[in-house]
Coordinates of C-alpha atoms in Angstrom, one line a residue:
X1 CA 181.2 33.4 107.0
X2 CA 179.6 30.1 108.3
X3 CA 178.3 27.9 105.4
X4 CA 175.2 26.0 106.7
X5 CA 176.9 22.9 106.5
X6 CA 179.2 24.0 109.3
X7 CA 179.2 24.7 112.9
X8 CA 181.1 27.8 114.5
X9 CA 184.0 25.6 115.2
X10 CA 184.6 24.3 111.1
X11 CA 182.8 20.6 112.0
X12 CA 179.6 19.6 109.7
X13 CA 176.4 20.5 111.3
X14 CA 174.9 16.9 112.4
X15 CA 171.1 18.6 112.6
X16 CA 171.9 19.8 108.7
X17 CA 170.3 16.6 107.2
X18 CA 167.0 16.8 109.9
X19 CA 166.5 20.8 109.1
X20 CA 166.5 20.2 105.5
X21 CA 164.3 17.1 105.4
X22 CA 161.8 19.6 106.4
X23 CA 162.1 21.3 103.2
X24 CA 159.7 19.8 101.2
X25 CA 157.0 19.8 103.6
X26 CA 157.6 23.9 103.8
X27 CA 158.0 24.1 100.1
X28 CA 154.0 22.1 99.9
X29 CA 152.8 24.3 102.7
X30 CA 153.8 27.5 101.2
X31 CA 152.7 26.6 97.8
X32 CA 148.7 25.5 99.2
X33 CA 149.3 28.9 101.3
X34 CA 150.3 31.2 98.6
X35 CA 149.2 29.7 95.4
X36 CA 152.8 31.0 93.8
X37 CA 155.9 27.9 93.2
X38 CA 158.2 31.4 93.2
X39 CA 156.6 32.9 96.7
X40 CA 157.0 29.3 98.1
X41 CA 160.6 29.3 97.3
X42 CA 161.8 32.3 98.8
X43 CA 159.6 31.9 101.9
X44 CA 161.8 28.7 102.1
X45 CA 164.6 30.0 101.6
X46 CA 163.9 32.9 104.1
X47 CA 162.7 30.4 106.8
X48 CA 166.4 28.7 106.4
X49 CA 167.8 32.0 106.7
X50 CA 166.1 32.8 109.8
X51 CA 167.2 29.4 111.6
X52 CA 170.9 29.6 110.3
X53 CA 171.3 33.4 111.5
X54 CA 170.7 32.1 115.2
X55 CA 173.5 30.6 117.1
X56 CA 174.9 27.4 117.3
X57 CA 173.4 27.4 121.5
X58 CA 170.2 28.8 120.3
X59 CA 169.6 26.4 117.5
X60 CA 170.2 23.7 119.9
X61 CA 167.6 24.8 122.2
X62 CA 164.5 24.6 119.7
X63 CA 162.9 21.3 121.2
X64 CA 161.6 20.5 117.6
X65 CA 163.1 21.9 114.5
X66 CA 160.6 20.7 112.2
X67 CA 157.7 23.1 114.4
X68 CA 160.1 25.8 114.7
X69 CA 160.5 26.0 110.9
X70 CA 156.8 25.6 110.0
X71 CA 155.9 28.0 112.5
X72 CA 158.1 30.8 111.0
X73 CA 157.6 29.6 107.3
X74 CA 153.5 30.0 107.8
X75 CA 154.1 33.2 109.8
X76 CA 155.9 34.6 106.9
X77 CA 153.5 33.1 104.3
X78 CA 150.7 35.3 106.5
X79 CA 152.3 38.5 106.1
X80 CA 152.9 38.2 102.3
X81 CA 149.1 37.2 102.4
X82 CA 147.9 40.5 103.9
X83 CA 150.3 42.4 101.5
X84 CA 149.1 40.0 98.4
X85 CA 146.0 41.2 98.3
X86 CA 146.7 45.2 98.0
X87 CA 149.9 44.0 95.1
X88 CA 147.2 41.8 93.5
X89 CA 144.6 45.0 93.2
X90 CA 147.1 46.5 91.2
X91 CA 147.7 43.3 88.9
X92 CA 146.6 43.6 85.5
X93 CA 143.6 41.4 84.2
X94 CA 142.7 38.5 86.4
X95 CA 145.1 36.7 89.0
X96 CA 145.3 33.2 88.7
X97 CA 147.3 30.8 91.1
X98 CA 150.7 29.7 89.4
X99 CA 150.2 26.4 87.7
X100 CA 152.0 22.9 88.5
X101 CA 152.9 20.3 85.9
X102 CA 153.4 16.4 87.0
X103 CA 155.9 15.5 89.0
X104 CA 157.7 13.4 86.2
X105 CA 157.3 16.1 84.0
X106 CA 158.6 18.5 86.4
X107 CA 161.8 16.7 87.4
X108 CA 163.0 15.0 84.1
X109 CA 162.8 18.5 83.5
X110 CA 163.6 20.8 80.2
X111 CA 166.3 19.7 77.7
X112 CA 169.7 20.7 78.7
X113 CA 167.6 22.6 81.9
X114 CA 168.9 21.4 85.3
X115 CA 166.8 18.5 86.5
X116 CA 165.0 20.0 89.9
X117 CA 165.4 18.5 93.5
X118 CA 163.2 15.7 94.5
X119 CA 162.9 17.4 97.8
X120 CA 161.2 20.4 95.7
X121 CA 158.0 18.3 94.7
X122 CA 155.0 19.8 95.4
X123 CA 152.5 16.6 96.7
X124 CA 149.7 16.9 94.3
X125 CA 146.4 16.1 95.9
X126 CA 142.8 17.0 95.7
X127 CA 144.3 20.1 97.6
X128 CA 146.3 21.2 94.7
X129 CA 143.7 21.5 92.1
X130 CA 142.7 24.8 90.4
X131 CA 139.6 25.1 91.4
X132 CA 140.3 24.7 95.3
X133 CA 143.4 27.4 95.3
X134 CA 140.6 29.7 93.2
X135 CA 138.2 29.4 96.1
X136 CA 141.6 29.6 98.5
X137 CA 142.3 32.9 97.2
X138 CA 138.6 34.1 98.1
X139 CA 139.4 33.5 102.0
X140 CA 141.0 35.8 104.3
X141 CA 144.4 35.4 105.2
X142 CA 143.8 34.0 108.8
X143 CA 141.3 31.6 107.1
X144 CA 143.6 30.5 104.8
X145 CA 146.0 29.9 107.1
X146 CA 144.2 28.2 109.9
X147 CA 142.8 26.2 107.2
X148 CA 145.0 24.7 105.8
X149 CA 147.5 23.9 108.5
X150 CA 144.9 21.9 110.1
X151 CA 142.5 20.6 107.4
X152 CA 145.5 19.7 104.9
X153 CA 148.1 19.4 107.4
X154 CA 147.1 18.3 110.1
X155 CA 147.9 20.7 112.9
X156 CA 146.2 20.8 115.8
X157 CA 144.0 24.2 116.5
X158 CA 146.5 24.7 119.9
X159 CA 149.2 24.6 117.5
X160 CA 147.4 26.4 115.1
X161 CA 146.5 29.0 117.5
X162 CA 150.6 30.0 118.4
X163 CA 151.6 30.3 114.6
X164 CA 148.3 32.7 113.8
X165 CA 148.6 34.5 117.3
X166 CA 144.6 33.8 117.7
X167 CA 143.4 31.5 120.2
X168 CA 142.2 27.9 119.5
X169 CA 138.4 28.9 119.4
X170 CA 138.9 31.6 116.9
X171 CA 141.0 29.2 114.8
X172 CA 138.4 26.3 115.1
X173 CA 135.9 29.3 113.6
X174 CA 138.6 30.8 110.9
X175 CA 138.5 26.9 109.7
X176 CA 134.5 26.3 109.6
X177 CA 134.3 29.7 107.6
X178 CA 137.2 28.4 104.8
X179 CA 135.2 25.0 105.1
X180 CA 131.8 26.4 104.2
X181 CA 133.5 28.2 101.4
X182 CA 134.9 25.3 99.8
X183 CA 131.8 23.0 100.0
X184 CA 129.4 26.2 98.5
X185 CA 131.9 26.1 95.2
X186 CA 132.8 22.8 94.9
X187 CA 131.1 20.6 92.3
X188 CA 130.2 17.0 92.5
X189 CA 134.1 15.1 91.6
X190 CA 133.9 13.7 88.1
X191 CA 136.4 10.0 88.3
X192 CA 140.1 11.2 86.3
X193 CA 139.2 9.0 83.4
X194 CA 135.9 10.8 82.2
X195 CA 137.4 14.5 83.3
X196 CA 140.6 13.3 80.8
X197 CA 138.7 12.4 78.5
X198 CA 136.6 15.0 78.6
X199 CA 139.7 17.4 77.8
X200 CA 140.7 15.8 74.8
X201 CA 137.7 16.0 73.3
X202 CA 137.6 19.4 73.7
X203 CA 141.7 19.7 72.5
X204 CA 140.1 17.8 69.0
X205 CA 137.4 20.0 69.3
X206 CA 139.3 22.9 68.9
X207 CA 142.0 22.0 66.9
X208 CA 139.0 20.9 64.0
X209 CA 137.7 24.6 64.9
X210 CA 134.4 23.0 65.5
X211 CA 132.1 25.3 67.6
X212 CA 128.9 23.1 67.7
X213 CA 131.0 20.2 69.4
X214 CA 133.3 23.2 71.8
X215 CA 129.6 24.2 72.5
X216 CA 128.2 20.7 73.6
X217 CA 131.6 20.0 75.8
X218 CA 131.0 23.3 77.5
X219 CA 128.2 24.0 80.7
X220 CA 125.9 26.8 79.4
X221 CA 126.6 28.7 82.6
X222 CA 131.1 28.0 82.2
X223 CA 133.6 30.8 82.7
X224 CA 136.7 31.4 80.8
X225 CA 139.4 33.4 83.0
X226 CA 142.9 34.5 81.4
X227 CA 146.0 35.4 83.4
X228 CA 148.7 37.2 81.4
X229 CA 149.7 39.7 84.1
X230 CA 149.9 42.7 81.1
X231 CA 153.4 41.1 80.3
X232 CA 151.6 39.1 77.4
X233 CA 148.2 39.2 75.3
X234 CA 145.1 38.2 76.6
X235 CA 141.5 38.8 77.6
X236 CA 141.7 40.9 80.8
X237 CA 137.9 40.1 82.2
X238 CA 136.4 36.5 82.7
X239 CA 134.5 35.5 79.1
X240 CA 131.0 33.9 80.6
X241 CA 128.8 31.1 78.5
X242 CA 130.0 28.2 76.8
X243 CA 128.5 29.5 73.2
X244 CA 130.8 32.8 73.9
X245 CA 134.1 30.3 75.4
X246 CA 133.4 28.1 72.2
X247 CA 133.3 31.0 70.1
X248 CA 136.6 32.4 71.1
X249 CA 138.3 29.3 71.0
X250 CA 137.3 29.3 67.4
X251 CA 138.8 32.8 67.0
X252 CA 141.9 32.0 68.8
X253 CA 142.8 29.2 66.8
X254 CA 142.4 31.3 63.7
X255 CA 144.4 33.6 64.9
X256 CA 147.3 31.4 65.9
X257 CA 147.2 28.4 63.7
X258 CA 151.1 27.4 65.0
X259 CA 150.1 26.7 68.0
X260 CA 150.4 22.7 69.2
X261 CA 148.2 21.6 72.0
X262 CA 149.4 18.9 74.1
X263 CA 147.7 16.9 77.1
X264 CA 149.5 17.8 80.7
X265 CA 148.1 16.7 84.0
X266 CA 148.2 20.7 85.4
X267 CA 147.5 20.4 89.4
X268 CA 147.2 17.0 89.7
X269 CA 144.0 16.7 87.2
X270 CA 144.0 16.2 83.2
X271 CA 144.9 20.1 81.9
X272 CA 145.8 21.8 78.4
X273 CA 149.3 23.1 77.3
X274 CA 149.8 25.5 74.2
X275 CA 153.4 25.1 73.1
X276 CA 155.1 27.2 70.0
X277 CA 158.3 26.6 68.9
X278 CA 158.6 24.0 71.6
X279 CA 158.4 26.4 74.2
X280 CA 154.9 26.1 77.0
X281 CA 153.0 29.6 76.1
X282 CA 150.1 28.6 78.1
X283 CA 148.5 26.5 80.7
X284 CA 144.7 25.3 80.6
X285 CA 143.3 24.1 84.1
X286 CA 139.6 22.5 83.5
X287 CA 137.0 22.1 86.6
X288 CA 134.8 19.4 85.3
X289 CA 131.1 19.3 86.7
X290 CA 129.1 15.9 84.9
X291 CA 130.0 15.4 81.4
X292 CA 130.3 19.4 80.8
X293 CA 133.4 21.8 81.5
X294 CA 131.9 24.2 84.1
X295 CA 135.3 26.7 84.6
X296 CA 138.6 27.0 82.2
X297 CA 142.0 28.9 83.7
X298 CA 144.2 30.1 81.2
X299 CA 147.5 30.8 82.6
X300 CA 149.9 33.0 80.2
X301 CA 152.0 35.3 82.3
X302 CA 155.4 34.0 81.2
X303 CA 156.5 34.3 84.8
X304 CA 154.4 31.3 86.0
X305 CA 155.3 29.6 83.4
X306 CA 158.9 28.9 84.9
X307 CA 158.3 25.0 85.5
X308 CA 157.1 24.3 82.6
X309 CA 158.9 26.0 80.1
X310 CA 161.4 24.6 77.7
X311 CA 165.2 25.8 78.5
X312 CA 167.3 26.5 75.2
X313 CA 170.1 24.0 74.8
X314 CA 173.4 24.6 76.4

């Protein structure tokens, strides 16, 4: 069997370094794309698959690597798309995109846990935060798609156009459609300073189990939505109105006074994590509209908690 590091003939593959330097650019793509770390990774790992099952004389004919790879990685993200949405019908409760920790977080890593690949880093921008892969997951596939590869990425809509099999008008109008649904839900930007400490307020908040200051940090209209994927417990439906958020809280806390909450930056933007034990049980997202928290996403299904859990010691 050839090992990717090798040509047909034994000799190191001179291209090997070029293909992979691509890899983190897939891995962000996928992740925008998909809203899953785990989906990103294997689409990755698929796209390699697919270059390094061609032949040495077909490899070497791909003018540009780099388009060849994105082309097929984005093509593949599609298809999981369309299937996503039937798979995510049948999820139970409320499907939240996986959530990221900081980058130093995420590579100093877990204590005795392998320390993760620089070239795995997902860039976190304003196109990373919660509440833009929430509105993401409202858009159609093709809309996704087409937006992101040109908006975030950059691509032209000709470009666009041969990875989406649509022509360049119909792109150009996929991308005004995703456009209009991000300004309709997106909330004046709060500066990273007053959202942080907007977050710890809340964290003191509710570790004094004070309702009438949960209540005042919270927008009357503010939704609380809980992913736990059935594999843990949790509210299944969104809980609406910051006196019935602040009143939860309250009985959560009761109900598990071991819990430690710690400030994480989750997404790129000041976030919530509840550790027991040591070990991340949940991840708290904030959308922050003024001087009020407007949306919360709780993130508990254990299986997108994979970043940011604690490894036992080895």
């Amino acid at each position: 069997m050839i090992t990717p590091s090798e040509s047909g003939d034994g000799r190191p593959d001179p291209s090997l370094s070029a293909i992979m330097s691509e890899r983190r650019q897939l891995i962000n793509l996928a992740y925008r794309l998909l809203g899953s770390l785990a989906e990103a990774e294997d689409v990755v790992q698929e796209t390699y698959a697919r270059w390094y099952a061609m032949s040495q004389q077909q490899r070497e004919a791909i003018e540009s690597p780099g388009a060849w790879l994105t082309t097929v990685a984005s093509r593949i993200c599609l298809d999981l798309l369309g299937s996503a949405r039937a798979r995510r019908e049948r999820y139970v409760g409320e499907w939240i995109p996986e959530p990221l920790p900081e980058r130093t977080e995420w590579i100093i890593g877990r204590p005795g846990g392998p320390t993760v690949d620089p070239a795995d880093r997902v860039t976190l921008d304003e196109s990373i935060n919660m509440a833009f892969l929430v509105v993401l997951e409202s858009m159609t596939p093709a809309e996704r798609v087409a937006f992101i590869l040109h908006d975030v990425f950059r691509y032209s809509f000709a470009e666009v156009a041969e990875i989406v099999g649509r022509t360049p008008a119909a792109c150009r109008q996929l991308a005004s459609s995703a456009r209009r649904r991000i300004r309709a839900s997106q909330t004046p930007a709060t500066p990273t300073a007053q959202q942080a400490g907007i977050v710890r307020d809340f964290k003191q908040a509710w570790e004094a189990k004070d309702i009438d200051a949960l209540i005042a940090l919270l927008d009357p209209d503010a939704t609380t939505i809980a992913d736990s994927g059935g594999l843990v417990s949790a509210i299944l439906r969104p809980i609406e109105g910051g006196e019935q958020i602040a009143r939860y809280a309250i009985d959560l806390a009761g109900r598990a006074p071991d819990l430690t909450l710690l400030e994480r930056t989750v997404n790129g933007q000041p976030g919530l994590i509840a550790q027991h034990d040591g070990v991340t049980v949940a991840v708290f997202a904030f959308e922050v509209a003024g001087d009020r928290i407007k949306h919360i996403w709780a993130v508990r299904n254990p299986d997108k908690l994979r970043p940011w859990t604690v490894g036992p010691q080895h």
